[in-house]
mmCIF file of N, CA and C in Angstrom:
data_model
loop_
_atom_site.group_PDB
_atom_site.id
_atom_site.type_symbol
_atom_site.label_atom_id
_atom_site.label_comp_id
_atom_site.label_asym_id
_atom_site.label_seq_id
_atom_site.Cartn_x
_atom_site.Cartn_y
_atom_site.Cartn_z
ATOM 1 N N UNK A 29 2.223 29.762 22.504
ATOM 2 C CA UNK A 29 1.992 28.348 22.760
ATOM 3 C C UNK A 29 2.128 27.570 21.453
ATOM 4 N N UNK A 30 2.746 26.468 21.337
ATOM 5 C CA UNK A 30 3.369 25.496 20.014
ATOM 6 C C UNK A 30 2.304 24.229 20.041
ATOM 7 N N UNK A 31 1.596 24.075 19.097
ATOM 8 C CA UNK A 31 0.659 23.473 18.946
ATOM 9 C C UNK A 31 1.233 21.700 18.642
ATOM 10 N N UNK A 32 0.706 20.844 19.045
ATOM 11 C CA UNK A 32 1.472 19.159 18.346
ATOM 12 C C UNK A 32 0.370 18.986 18.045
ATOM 13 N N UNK A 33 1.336 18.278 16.388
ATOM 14 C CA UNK A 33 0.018 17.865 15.509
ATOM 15 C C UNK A 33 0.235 16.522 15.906
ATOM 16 N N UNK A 34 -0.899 15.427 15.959
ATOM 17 C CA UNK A 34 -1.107 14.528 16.192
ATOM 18 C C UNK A 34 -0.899 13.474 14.484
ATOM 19 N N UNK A 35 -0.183 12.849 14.694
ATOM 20 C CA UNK A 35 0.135 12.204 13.440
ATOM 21 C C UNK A 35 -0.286 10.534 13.711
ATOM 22 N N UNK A 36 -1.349 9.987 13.257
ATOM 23 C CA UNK A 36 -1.367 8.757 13.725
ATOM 24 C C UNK A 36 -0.307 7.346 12.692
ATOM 25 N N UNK A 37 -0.233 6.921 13.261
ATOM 26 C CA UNK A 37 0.792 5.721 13.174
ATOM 27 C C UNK A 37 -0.158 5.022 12.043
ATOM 28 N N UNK A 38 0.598 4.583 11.186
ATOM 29 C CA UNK A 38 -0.189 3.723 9.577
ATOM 30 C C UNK A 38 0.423 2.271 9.924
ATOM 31 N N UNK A 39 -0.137 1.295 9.868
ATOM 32 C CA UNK A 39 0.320 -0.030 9.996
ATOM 33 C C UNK A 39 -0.036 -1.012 8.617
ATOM 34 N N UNK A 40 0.620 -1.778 8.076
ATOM 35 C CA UNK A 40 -0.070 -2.451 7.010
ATOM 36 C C UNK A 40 0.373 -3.673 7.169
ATOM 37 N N UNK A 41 -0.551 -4.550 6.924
ATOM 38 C CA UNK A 41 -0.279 -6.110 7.228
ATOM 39 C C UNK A 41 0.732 -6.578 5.813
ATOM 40 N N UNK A 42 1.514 -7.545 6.575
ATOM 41 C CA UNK A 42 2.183 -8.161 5.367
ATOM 42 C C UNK A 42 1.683 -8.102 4.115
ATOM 43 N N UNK A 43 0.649 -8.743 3.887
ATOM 44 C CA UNK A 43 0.158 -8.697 2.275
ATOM 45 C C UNK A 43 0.217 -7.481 1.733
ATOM 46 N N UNK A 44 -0.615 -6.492 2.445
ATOM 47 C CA UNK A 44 -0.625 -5.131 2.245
ATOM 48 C C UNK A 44 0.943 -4.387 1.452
ATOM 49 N N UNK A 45 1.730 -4.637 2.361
ATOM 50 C CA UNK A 45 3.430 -4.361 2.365
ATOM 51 C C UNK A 45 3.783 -4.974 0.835
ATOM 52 N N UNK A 46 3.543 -6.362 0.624
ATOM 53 C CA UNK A 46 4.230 -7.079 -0.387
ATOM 54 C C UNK A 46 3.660 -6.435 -1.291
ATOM 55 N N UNK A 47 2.371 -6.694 -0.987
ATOM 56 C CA UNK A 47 1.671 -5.738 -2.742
ATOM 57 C C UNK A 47 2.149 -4.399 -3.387
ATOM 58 N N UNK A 48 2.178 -3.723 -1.880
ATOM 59 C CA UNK A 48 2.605 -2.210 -1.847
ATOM 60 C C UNK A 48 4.086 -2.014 -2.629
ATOM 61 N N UNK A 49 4.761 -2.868 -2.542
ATOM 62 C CA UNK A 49 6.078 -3.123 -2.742
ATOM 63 C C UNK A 49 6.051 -3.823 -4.203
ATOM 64 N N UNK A 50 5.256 -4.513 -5.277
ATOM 65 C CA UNK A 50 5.127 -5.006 -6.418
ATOM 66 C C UNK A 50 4.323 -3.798 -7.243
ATOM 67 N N UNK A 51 3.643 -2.376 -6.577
ATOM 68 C CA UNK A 51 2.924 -1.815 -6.951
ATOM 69 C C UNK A 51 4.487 -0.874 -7.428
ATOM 70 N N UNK A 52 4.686 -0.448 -6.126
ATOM 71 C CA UNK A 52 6.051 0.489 -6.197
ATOM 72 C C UNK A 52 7.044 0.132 -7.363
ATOM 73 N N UNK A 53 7.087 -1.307 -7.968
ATOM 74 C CA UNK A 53 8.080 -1.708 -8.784
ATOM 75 C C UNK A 53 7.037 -1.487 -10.425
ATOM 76 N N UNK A 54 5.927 -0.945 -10.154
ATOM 77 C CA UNK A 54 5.131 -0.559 -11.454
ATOM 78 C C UNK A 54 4.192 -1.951 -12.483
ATOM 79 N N UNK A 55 4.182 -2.757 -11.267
ATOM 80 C CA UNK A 55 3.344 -3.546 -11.591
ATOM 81 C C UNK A 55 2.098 -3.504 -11.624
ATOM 82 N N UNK A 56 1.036 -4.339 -13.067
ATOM 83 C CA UNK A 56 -0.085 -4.317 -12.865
ATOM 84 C C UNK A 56 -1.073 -5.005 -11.949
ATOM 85 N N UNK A 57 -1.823 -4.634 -11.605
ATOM 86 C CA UNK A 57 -2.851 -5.999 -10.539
ATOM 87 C C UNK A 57 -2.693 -7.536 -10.999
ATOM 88 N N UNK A 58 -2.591 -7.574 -12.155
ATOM 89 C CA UNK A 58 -2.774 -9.248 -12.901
ATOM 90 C C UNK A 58 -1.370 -9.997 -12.728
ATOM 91 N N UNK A 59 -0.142 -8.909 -13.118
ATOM 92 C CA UNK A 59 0.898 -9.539 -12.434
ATOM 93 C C UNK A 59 1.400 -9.870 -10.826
ATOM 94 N N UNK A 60 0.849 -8.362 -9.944
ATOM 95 C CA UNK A 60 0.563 -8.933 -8.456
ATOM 96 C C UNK A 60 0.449 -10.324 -8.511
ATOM 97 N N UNK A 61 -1.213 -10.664 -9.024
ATOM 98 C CA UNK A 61 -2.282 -11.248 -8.537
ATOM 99 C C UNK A 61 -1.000 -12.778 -9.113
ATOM 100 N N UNK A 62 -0.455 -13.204 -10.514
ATOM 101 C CA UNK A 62 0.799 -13.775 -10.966
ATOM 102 C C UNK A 62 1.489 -14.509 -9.451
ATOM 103 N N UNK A 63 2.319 -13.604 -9.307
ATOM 104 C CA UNK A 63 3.183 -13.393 -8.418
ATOM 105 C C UNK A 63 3.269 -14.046 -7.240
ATOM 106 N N UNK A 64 1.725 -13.442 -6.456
ATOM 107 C CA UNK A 64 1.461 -13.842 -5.235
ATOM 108 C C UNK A 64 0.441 -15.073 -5.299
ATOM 109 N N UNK A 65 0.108 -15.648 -6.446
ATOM 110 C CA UNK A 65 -0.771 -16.563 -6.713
ATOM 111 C C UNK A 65 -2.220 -16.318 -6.227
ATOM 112 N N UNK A 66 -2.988 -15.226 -6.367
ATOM 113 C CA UNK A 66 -4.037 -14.681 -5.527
ATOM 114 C C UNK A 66 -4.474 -14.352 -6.967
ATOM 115 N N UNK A 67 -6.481 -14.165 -7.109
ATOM 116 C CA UNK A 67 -6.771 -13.028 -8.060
ATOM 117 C C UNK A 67 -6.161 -11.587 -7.846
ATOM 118 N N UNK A 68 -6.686 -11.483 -9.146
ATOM 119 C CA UNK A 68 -6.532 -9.313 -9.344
ATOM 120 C C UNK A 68 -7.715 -8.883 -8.813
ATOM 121 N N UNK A 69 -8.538 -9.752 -8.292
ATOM 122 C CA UNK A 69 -9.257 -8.790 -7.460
ATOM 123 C C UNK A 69 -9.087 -8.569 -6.246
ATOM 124 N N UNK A 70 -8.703 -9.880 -5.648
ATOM 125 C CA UNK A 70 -7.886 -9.928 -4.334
ATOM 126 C C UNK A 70 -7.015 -8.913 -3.977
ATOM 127 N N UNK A 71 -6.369 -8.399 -5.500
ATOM 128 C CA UNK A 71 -4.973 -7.624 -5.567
ATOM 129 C C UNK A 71 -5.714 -5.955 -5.360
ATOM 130 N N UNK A 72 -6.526 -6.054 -6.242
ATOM 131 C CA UNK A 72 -7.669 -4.882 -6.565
ATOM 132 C C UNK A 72 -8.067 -4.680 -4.701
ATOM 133 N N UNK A 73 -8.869 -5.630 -4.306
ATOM 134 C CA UNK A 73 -9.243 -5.232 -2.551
ATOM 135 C C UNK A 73 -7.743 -4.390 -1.824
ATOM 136 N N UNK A 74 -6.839 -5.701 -1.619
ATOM 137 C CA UNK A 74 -5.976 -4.906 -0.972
ATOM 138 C C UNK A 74 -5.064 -3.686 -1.078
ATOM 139 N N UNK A 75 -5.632 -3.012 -2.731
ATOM 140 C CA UNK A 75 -4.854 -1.843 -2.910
ATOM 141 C C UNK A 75 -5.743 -0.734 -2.468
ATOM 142 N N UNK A 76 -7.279 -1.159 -2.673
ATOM 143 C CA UNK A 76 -8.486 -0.023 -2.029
ATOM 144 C C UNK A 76 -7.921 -0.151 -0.613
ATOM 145 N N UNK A 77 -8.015 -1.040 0.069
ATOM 146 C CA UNK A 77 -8.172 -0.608 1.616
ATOM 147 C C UNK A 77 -6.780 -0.137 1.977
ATOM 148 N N UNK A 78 -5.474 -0.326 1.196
ATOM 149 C CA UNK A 78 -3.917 0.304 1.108
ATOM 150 C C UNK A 78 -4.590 1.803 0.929
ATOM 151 N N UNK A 79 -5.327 2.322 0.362
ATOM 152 C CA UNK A 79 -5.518 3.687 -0.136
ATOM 153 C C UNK A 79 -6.481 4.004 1.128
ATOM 154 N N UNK A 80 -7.308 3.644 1.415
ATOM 155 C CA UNK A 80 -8.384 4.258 2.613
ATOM 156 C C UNK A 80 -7.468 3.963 3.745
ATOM 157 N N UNK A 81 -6.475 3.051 3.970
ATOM 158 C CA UNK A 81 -5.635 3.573 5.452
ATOM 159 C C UNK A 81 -4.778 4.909 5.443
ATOM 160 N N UNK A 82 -4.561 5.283 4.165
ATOM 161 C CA UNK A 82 -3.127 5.744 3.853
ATOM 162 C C UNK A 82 -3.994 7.423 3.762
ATOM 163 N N UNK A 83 -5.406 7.417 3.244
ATOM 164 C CA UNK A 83 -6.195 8.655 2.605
ATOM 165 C C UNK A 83 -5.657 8.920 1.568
ATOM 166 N N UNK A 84 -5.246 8.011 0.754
ATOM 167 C CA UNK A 84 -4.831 8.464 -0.804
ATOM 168 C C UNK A 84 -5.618 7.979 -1.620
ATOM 169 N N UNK A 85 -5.716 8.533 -2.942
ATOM 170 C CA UNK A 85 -6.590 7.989 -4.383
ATOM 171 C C UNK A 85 -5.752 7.205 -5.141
ATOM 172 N N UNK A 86 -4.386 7.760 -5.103
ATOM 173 C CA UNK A 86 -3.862 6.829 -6.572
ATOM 174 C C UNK A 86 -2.943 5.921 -6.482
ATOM 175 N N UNK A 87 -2.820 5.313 -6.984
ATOM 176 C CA UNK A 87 -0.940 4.302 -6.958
ATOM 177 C C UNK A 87 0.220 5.098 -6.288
ATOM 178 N N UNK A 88 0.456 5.928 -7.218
ATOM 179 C CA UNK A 88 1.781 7.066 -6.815
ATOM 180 C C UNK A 88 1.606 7.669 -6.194
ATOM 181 N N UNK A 89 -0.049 8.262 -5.566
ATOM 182 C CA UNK A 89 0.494 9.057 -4.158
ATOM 183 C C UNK A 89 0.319 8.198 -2.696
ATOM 184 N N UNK A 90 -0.229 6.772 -3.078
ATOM 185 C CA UNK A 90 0.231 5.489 -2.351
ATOM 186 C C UNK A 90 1.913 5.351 -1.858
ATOM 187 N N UNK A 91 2.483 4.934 -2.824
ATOM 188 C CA UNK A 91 3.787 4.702 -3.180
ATOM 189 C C UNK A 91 4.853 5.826 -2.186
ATOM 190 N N UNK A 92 4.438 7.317 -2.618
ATOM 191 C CA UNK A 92 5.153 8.413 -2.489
ATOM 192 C C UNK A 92 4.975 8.704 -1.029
ATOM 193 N N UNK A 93 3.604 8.614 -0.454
ATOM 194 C CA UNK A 93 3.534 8.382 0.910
ATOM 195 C C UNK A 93 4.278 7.043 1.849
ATOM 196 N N UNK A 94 4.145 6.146 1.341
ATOM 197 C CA UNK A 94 4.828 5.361 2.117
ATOM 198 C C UNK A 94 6.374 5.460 1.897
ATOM 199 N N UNK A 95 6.792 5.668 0.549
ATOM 200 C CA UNK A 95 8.396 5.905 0.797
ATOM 201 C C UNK A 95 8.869 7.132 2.008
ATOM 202 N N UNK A 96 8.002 8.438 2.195
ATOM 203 C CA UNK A 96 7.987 9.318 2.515
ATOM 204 C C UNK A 96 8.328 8.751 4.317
ATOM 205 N N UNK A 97 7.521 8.076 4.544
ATOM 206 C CA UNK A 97 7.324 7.294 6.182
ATOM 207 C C UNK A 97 7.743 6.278 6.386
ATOM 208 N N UNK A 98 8.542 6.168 5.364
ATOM 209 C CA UNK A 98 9.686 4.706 5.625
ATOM 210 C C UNK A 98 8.892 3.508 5.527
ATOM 211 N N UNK A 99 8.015 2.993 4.972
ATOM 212 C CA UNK A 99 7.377 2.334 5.432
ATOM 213 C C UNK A 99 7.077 1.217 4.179
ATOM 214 N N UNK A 100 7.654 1.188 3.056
ATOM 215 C CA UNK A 100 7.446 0.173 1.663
ATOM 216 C C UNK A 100 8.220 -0.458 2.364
ATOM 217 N N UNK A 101 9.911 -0.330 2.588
ATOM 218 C CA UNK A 101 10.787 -1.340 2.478
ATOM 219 C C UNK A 101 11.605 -1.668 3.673
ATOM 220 N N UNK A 102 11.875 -2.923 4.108
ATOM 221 C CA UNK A 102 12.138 -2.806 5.901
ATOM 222 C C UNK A 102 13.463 -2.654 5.863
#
């Protein structure tokens, strides 16, 4: 009997995406925060809760997962 692993579906809201996508290009929070005209803490929130959807700790295994699932760039 062949077991299915259940893989749940990751969704990230626009902001989430854009940031994810200024992170991927090796940017710091302060330039995000620049960029999108938002604080770095703003930038700082939406990269924690980018990491608790995703179950990752760092930038790059952020990054490496979402390139992995198609999912930085549309």
């Amino acid at each position: 009997m062949q077991s299915t692993i259940y893989k749940p579906v990751v969704s990230l809201s626009p902001r989430e995406k854009a940031i994810a996508q200024l992170v991927a290009q090796g940017l710091p929070n302060k330039c995000i925060a620049k960029n999108l005209n938002i604080s770095h803490w703003t930038v700082a929130t939406y990269v924690r809760r980018t990491f608790i959807k995703l179950g990752v700790c760092s930038r790059t295994a952020m990054i490496a997962l979402l390139i992995k699932e198609n999912l930085l760039w549309d």
